[in-house]
Amino acid sequence: MIGWGEVVSPEPKTWARLEESLAALLIGVDWEHPDTVQSGEFAVDMACWDLWTRMRGVPLAHAIGGTRTSLMATVRLAPDPSVESLVSRVNQQVCAGYGHVTLDITPGWDVEPVRAVRQAYPALTLAVDCGGAYTDLGQLVALDSYGLEVIERPFPTGDVASHAALQDEVAASVAVEVTSTAELDDYLTLRAARVLLLRPTAFPSMSEARRAHDRAAAAGWDIQCAGGQGAGLARAATVAVASLPGCTLPCDVTQPPRQNQIVTPVVGANAGVIAVPLTQPGLGHTVDESRLQRLATEVFHA
């Protein structure tokens, strides 16, 4: 990671907080463990974990309790202009080694594309991501006849009752995404799902994401890790979290394109498998600082 004395701009909100308060909290301050920093920003917490594990010569995955050496991957496909084109894109991914595909669906683009993909690939493990766009159970219940493994984020966040009602109606596992353990507890109480879609960057810290993992796993839920935005660092942290024992479903780190990343080696899947970097300390990836400096719009000097 780049030292705290020269920090290149992350997300705008994090950048503003870094200038206003986080720099004073972190620069020149001694701390023994990342959990003692309590910055409230995942990007900062991730940097602290990377530094802490590098200084100790251990991989981040091991430091947080990860046990897996490799991960199965899912590939996410956005809606297509035509069903035929979508089936062709699925074929490309299957030929590339993916055995698990997640289709992004919306009301009006759901049953027909799912039916077409299932007819073309009867044995393919298939999931759908609804993006919280649905209000009617009927449309989603109709999808259940196509052998879906997971129906992700069917209703808006916080609509626990609708998630619970859908889970009662379908054989597929309903997946919910949360940003805190308190929010997760609401879904656990009503048995409103069977899968946690765990996006580590949605939590304030790596340890809080780990607590959500522990709580969902203890309840018997499956867990899928996802985190594809950014320039590679958040993806690397997602892979580390996905190595935890409760993360039983394929990991989603397929976004953004590899050429957008600033880390080496790039984070992604090869033939549908993601390697967990266990031979290097920290995140297991090196920042290409020269490329980062070329892309930077702002630089903070301590």
GROMACS .gro file of C-alpha atoms in nm, residues 26-301:
model
  276
   26LEU     CA    1  -0.389   0.791   1.161
   27ILE     CA    2  -0.069   0.977   1.077
   28GLY     CA    3   0.195   0.955   1.345
   29VAL     CA    4  -0.026   0.749   1.575
   30ASP     CA    5   0.092   0.415   1.713
   31TRP     CA    6  -0.154   0.126   1.705
   32GLU     CA    7  -0.112  -0.241   1.786
   33HIS     CA    8  -0.395  -0.394   1.582
   34PRO     CA    9  -0.623  -0.270   1.299
   35ASP     CA   10  -0.929  -0.310   1.522
   36THR     CA   11  -0.799  -0.036   1.750
   37VAL     CA   12  -0.801   0.225   1.471
   38GLN     CA   13  -1.182   0.228   1.425
   39SER     CA   14  -1.181   0.467   1.130
   40GLY     CA   15  -1.530   0.369   1.013
   41GLU     CA   16  -1.404   0.350   0.652
   42PHE     CA   17  -1.344   0.010   0.495
   43ALA     CA   18  -1.073   0.148   0.264
   44VAL     CA   19  -0.874   0.277   0.561
   45ASP     CA   20  -0.934  -0.039   0.763
   46MET     CA   21  -0.821  -0.250   0.468
   47ALA     CA   22  -0.500  -0.046   0.441
   48CYS     CA   23  -0.433  -0.098   0.812
   49TRP     CA   24  -0.488  -0.472   0.781
   50ASP     CA   25  -0.259  -0.488   0.479
   51LEU     CA   26   0.016  -0.299   0.663
   52TRP     CA   27  -0.027  -0.503   0.983
   53THR     CA   28  -0.014  -0.840   0.806
   54ARG     CA   29   0.279  -0.736   0.585
   55MET     CA   30   0.479  -0.636   0.893
   56ARG     CA   31   0.411  -0.983   1.037
   57GLY     CA   32   0.477  -1.166   0.712
   58VAL     CA   33   0.139  -1.338   0.699
   59PRO     CA   34  -0.130  -1.342   0.427
   60LEU     CA   35  -0.442  -1.140   0.507
   61ALA     CA   36  -0.662  -1.444   0.437
   62HIS     CA   37  -0.488  -1.641   0.713
   63ALA     CA   38  -0.490  -1.348   0.955
   64ILE     CA   39  -0.871  -1.320   0.947
   65GLY     CA   40  -0.926  -1.697   0.967
   66GLY     CA   41  -0.946  -1.800   0.603
   67THR     CA   42  -0.893  -2.167   0.523
   68ARG     CA   43  -0.941  -2.196   0.147
   69THR     CA   44  -0.659  -2.195  -0.107
   70SER     CA   45  -0.883  -2.137  -0.410
   71LEU     CA   46  -1.238  -2.027  -0.477
   72MET     CA   47  -1.498  -2.113  -0.735
   73ALA     CA   48  -1.617  -1.805  -0.922
   74THR     CA   49  -1.944  -1.690  -1.065
   75VAL     CA   50  -1.964  -1.461  -1.366
   76ARG     CA   51  -2.231  -1.191  -1.371
   77LEU     CA   52  -2.409  -1.106  -1.695
   78ALA     CA   53  -2.611  -0.787  -1.739
   79PRO     CA   54  -2.936  -0.775  -1.939
   80ASP     CA   55  -2.887  -0.813  -2.313
   81PRO     CA   56  -3.057  -0.663  -2.618
   82SER     CA   57  -3.184  -1.008  -2.710
   83VAL     CA   58  -3.228  -1.351  -2.556
   84GLU     CA   59  -3.021  -1.504  -2.835
   85SER     CA   60  -2.733  -1.269  -2.759
   86LEU     CA   61  -2.753  -1.352  -2.389
   87VAL     CA   62  -2.736  -1.727  -2.458
   88SER     CA   63  -2.432  -1.664  -2.676
   89ARG     CA   64  -2.262  -1.473  -2.393
   90VAL     CA   65  -2.340  -1.755  -2.152
   91ASN     CA   66  -2.183  -1.996  -2.398
   92GLN     CA   67  -1.866  -1.786  -2.404
   93GLN     CA   68  -1.839  -1.801  -2.024
   94VAL     CA   69  -1.910  -2.173  -2.006
   95CYS     CA   70  -1.639  -2.233  -2.266
   96ALA     CA   71  -1.405  -2.015  -2.055
   97GLY     CA   72  -1.449  -2.254  -1.763
   98TYR     CA   73  -1.729  -2.102  -1.558
   99GLY     CA   74  -1.970  -2.354  -1.408
  100HIS     CA   75  -2.176  -2.090  -1.228
  101VAL     CA   76  -2.351  -1.794  -1.392
  102THR     CA   77  -2.547  -1.509  -1.232
  103LEU     CA   78  -2.796  -1.328  -1.454
  104ASP     CA   79  -2.896  -0.972  -1.370
  105ILE     CA   80  -3.273  -0.949  -1.418
  106THR     CA   81  -3.538  -0.678  -1.395
  107PRO     CA   82  -3.918  -0.681  -1.422
  108GLY     CA   83  -3.988  -0.753  -1.789
  109TRP     CA   84  -3.646  -0.914  -1.842
  110ASP     CA   85  -3.665  -1.224  -1.626
  111VAL     CA   86  -3.865  -1.536  -1.714
  112GLU     CA   87  -3.785  -1.542  -2.086
  113PRO     CA   88  -3.405  -1.505  -2.056
  114VAL     CA   89  -3.387  -1.749  -1.763
  115ARG     CA   90  -3.593  -2.004  -1.956
  116ALA     CA   91  -3.371  -1.969  -2.263
  117VAL     CA   92  -3.047  -2.011  -2.068
  118ARG     CA   93  -3.185  -2.310  -1.878
  119GLN     CA   94  -3.300  -2.479  -2.199
  120ALA     CA   95  -2.958  -2.427  -2.356
  121TYR     CA   96  -2.768  -2.540  -2.044
  122PRO     CA   97  -2.977  -2.783  -1.838
  123ALA     CA   98  -2.693  -2.866  -1.597
  124LEU     CA   99  -2.552  -2.515  -1.548
  125THR     CA  100  -2.566  -2.378  -1.193
  126LEU     CA  101  -2.769  -2.062  -1.234
  127ALA     CA  102  -2.851  -1.769  -1.007
  128VAL     CA  103  -3.033  -1.441  -1.065
  129ASP     CA  104  -2.972  -1.099  -0.914
  130CYS     CA  105  -3.285  -0.884  -0.898
  131GLY     CA  106  -3.113  -0.570  -0.769
  132GLY     CA  107  -3.401  -0.504  -0.526
  133ALA     CA  108  -3.625  -0.411  -0.819
  134TYR     CA  109  -3.928  -0.634  -0.751
  135THR     CA  110  -4.248  -0.577  -0.557
  136ASP     CA  111  -4.451  -0.878  -0.674
  137LEU     CA  112  -4.382  -1.230  -0.548
  138GLY     CA  113  -4.557  -1.391  -0.845
  139GLN     CA  114  -4.294  -1.300  -1.101
  140LEU     CA  115  -4.017  -1.442  -0.885
  141VAL     CA  116  -4.206  -1.756  -0.788
  142ALA     CA  117  -4.247  -1.826  -1.161
  143LEU     CA  118  -3.867  -1.837  -1.195
  144ASP     CA  119  -3.837  -2.115  -0.940
  145SER     CA  120  -3.936  -2.382  -1.193
  146TYR     CA  121  -3.607  -2.329  -1.381
  147GLY     CA  122  -3.387  -2.478  -1.112
  148LEU     CA  123  -3.224  -2.163  -0.979
  149GLU     CA  124  -2.972  -2.201  -0.701
  150VAL     CA  125  -3.013  -1.849  -0.561
  151ILE     CA  126  -3.245  -1.550  -0.606
  152GLU     CA  127  -3.035  -1.252  -0.499
  153ARG     CA  128  -3.172  -0.926  -0.360
  154PRO     CA  129  -3.531  -0.967  -0.482
  155PHE     CA  130  -3.683  -0.676  -0.289
  156PRO     CA  131  -3.564  -0.339  -0.160
  157THR     CA  132  -3.331  -0.352   0.137
  158GLY     CA  133  -3.521  -0.357   0.465
  159ASP     CA  134  -3.833  -0.528   0.331
  160VAL     CA  135  -3.775  -0.830   0.552
  161ALA     CA  136  -4.136  -0.953   0.535
  162SER     CA  137  -4.137  -0.982   0.154
  163HIS     CA  138  -3.809  -1.172   0.159
  164ALA     CA  139  -3.951  -1.412   0.417
  165ALA     CA  140  -4.268  -1.462   0.213
  166LEU     CA  141  -4.068  -1.542  -0.101
  167GLN     CA  142  -3.839  -1.785   0.080
  168ASP     CA  143  -4.147  -1.973   0.198
  169GLU     CA  144  -4.267  -2.007  -0.163
  170VAL     CA  145  -3.954  -2.111  -0.353
  171ALA     CA  146  -3.705  -2.395  -0.346
  172ALA     CA  147  -3.422  -2.161  -0.447
  173SER     CA  148  -3.234  -1.987  -0.168
  174VAL     CA  149  -3.311  -1.619  -0.126
  175ALA     CA  150  -2.999  -1.404  -0.079
  176VAL     CA  151  -2.995  -1.074   0.108
  177GLU     CA  152  -2.731  -0.804   0.126
  178VAL     CA  153  -2.681  -0.612   0.450
  179THR     CA  154  -2.446  -0.348   0.583
  180SER     CA  155  -2.448  -0.436   0.953
  181THR     CA  156  -2.492  -0.732   1.184
  182ALA     CA  157  -2.799  -0.565   1.334
  183GLU     CA  158  -2.963  -0.559   0.992
  184LEU     CA  159  -2.866  -0.922   0.938
  185ASP     CA  160  -3.029  -1.017   1.267
  186ASP     CA  161  -3.366  -0.893   1.138
  187TYR     CA  162  -3.348  -1.138   0.848
  188LEU     CA  163  -3.222  -1.421   1.069
  189THR     CA  164  -3.507  -1.374   1.315
  190LEU     CA  165  -3.775  -1.413   1.048
  191ARG     CA  166  -3.581  -1.677   0.851
  192ALA     CA  167  -3.622  -1.445   0.557
  193ALA     CA  168  -3.342  -1.594   0.348
  194ARG     CA  169  -3.086  -1.873   0.332
  195VAL     CA  170  -2.792  -1.687   0.179
  196LEU     CA  171  -2.593  -1.385   0.287
  197LEU     CA  172  -2.454  -1.182  -0.003
  198LEU     CA  173  -2.149  -1.052   0.181
  199ARG     CA  174  -1.994  -0.742   0.030
  200PRO     CA  175  -1.703  -0.658   0.264
  201THR     CA  176  -1.674  -0.298   0.142
  202ALA     CA  177  -2.031  -0.233   0.261
  203PHE     CA  178  -1.911  -0.272   0.621
  204PRO     CA  179  -1.705  -0.023   0.820
  205SER     CA  180  -1.428  -0.275   0.886
  206MET     CA  181  -1.290  -0.615   0.798
  207SER     CA  182  -1.374  -0.743   1.147
  208GLU     CA  183  -1.737  -0.632   1.116
  209ALA     CA  184  -1.764  -0.820   0.786
  210ARG     CA  185  -1.615  -1.123   0.962
  211ARG     CA  186  -1.876  -1.095   1.238
  212ALA     CA  187  -2.155  -1.096   0.978
  213HIS     CA  188  -1.998  -1.407   0.826
  214ASP     CA  189  -1.983  -1.579   1.164
  215ARG     CA  190  -2.343  -1.496   1.247
  216ALA     CA  191  -2.480  -1.616   0.912
  217ALA     CA  192  -2.270  -1.934   0.920
  218ALA     CA  193  -2.385  -2.013   1.274
  219ALA     CA  194  -2.746  -1.988   1.152
  220GLY     CA  195  -2.676  -2.244   0.879
  221TRP     CA  196  -2.683  -1.995   0.592
  222ASP     CA  197  -2.466  -2.018   0.284
  223ILE     CA  198  -2.250  -1.713   0.210
  224GLN     CA  199  -2.144  -1.560  -0.117
  225CYS     CA  200  -1.877  -1.291  -0.121
  226ALA     CA  201  -1.899  -1.014  -0.378
  227GLY     CA  202  -1.696  -0.703  -0.446
  228GLY     CA  203  -1.610  -0.601  -0.795
  229GLN     CA  204  -1.584  -0.224  -0.791
  230GLY     CA  205  -1.267  -0.020  -0.760
  231ALA     CA  206  -0.919  -0.074  -0.892
  232GLY     CA  207  -0.831  -0.413  -0.748
  233LEU     CA  208  -0.764  -0.356  -0.380
  234ALA     CA  209  -1.123  -0.409  -0.267
  235ARG     CA  210  -1.141  -0.716  -0.489
  236ALA     CA  211  -0.831  -0.855  -0.316
  237ALA     CA  212  -0.992  -0.797   0.025
  238THR     CA  213  -1.308  -0.970  -0.100
  239VAL     CA  214  -1.104  -1.276  -0.199
  240ALA     CA  215  -0.947  -1.284   0.148
  241VAL     CA  216  -1.292  -1.274   0.313
  242ALA     CA  217  -1.423  -1.535   0.069
  243SER     CA  218  -1.157  -1.776   0.196
  244LEU     CA  219  -1.343  -1.794   0.531
  245PRO     CA  220  -1.494  -2.137   0.598
  246GLY     CA  221  -1.858  -2.023   0.580
  247CYS     CA  222  -1.827  -1.877   0.229
  248THR     CA  223  -1.969  -2.179   0.052
  249LEU     CA  224  -2.098  -2.021  -0.271
  250PRO     CA  225  -1.893  -1.902  -0.570
  251CYS     CA  226  -1.721  -1.568  -0.526
  252ASP     CA  227  -1.814  -1.270  -0.745
  253VAL     CA  228  -1.517  -1.049  -0.835
  254THR     CA  229  -1.585  -1.024  -1.207
  255GLN     CA  230  -1.621  -0.644  -1.221
  256PRO     CA  231  -1.457  -0.415  -1.334
  257PRO     CA  232  -1.243  -0.522  -1.633
  258ARG     CA  233  -0.893  -0.637  -1.551
  259GLN     CA  234  -0.737  -0.345  -1.739
  260ASN     CA  235  -0.891  -0.105  -1.483
  261GLN     CA  236  -0.691  -0.256  -1.198
  262ILE     CA  237  -0.382  -0.096  -1.046
  263VAL     CA  238  -0.254  -0.410  -0.870
  264THR     CA  239  -0.030  -0.692  -0.979
  265PRO     CA  240  -0.112  -0.966  -1.021
  266VAL     CA  241  -0.464  -0.864  -1.123
  267VAL     CA  242  -0.750  -1.006  -0.917
  268GLY     CA  243  -0.983  -1.233  -1.109
  269ALA     CA  244  -1.075  -1.582  -1.212
  270ASN     CA  245  -0.892  -1.823  -1.439
  271ALA     CA  246  -1.115  -2.092  -1.589
  272GLY     CA  247  -1.375  -2.019  -1.322
  273VAL     CA  248  -1.132  -2.046  -1.029
  274ILE     CA  249  -0.985  -1.768  -0.813
  275ALA     CA  250  -0.654  -1.830  -0.640
  276VAL     CA  251  -0.621  -1.710  -0.281
  277PRO     CA  252  -0.274  -1.549  -0.252
  278LEU     CA  253  -0.104  -1.735   0.029
  279THR     CA  254   0.263  -1.700  -0.063
  280GLN     CA  255   0.277  -1.323  -0.009
  281PRO     CA  256   0.196  -1.126   0.308
  282GLY     CA  257  -0.091  -0.882   0.329
  283LEU     CA  258  -0.341  -0.861   0.047
  284GLY     CA  259  -0.097  -1.054  -0.171
  285HIS     CA  260  -0.099  -0.791  -0.446
  286THR     CA  261   0.137  -0.503  -0.519
  287VAL     CA  262   0.013  -0.156  -0.615
  288ASP     CA  263   0.153  -0.029  -0.944
  289GLU     CA  264   0.239   0.311  -0.799
  290SER     CA  265   0.358   0.465  -1.126
  291ARG     CA  266   0.025   0.382  -1.292
  292LEU     CA  267  -0.164   0.502  -0.986
  293GLN     CA  268   0.015   0.836  -0.994
  294ARG     CA  269  -0.072   0.876  -1.363
  295LEU     CA  270  -0.439   0.813  -1.288
  296ALA     CA  271  -0.457   1.030  -0.976
  297THR     CA  272  -0.661   1.351  -0.975
  298GLU     CA  273  -0.560   1.454  -0.622
  299VAL     CA  274  -0.270   1.371  -0.390
  300PHE     CA  275  -0.265   1.434  -0.016
  301HIS     CA  276   0.075   1.504   0.141
   0.00000   0.00000   0.00000
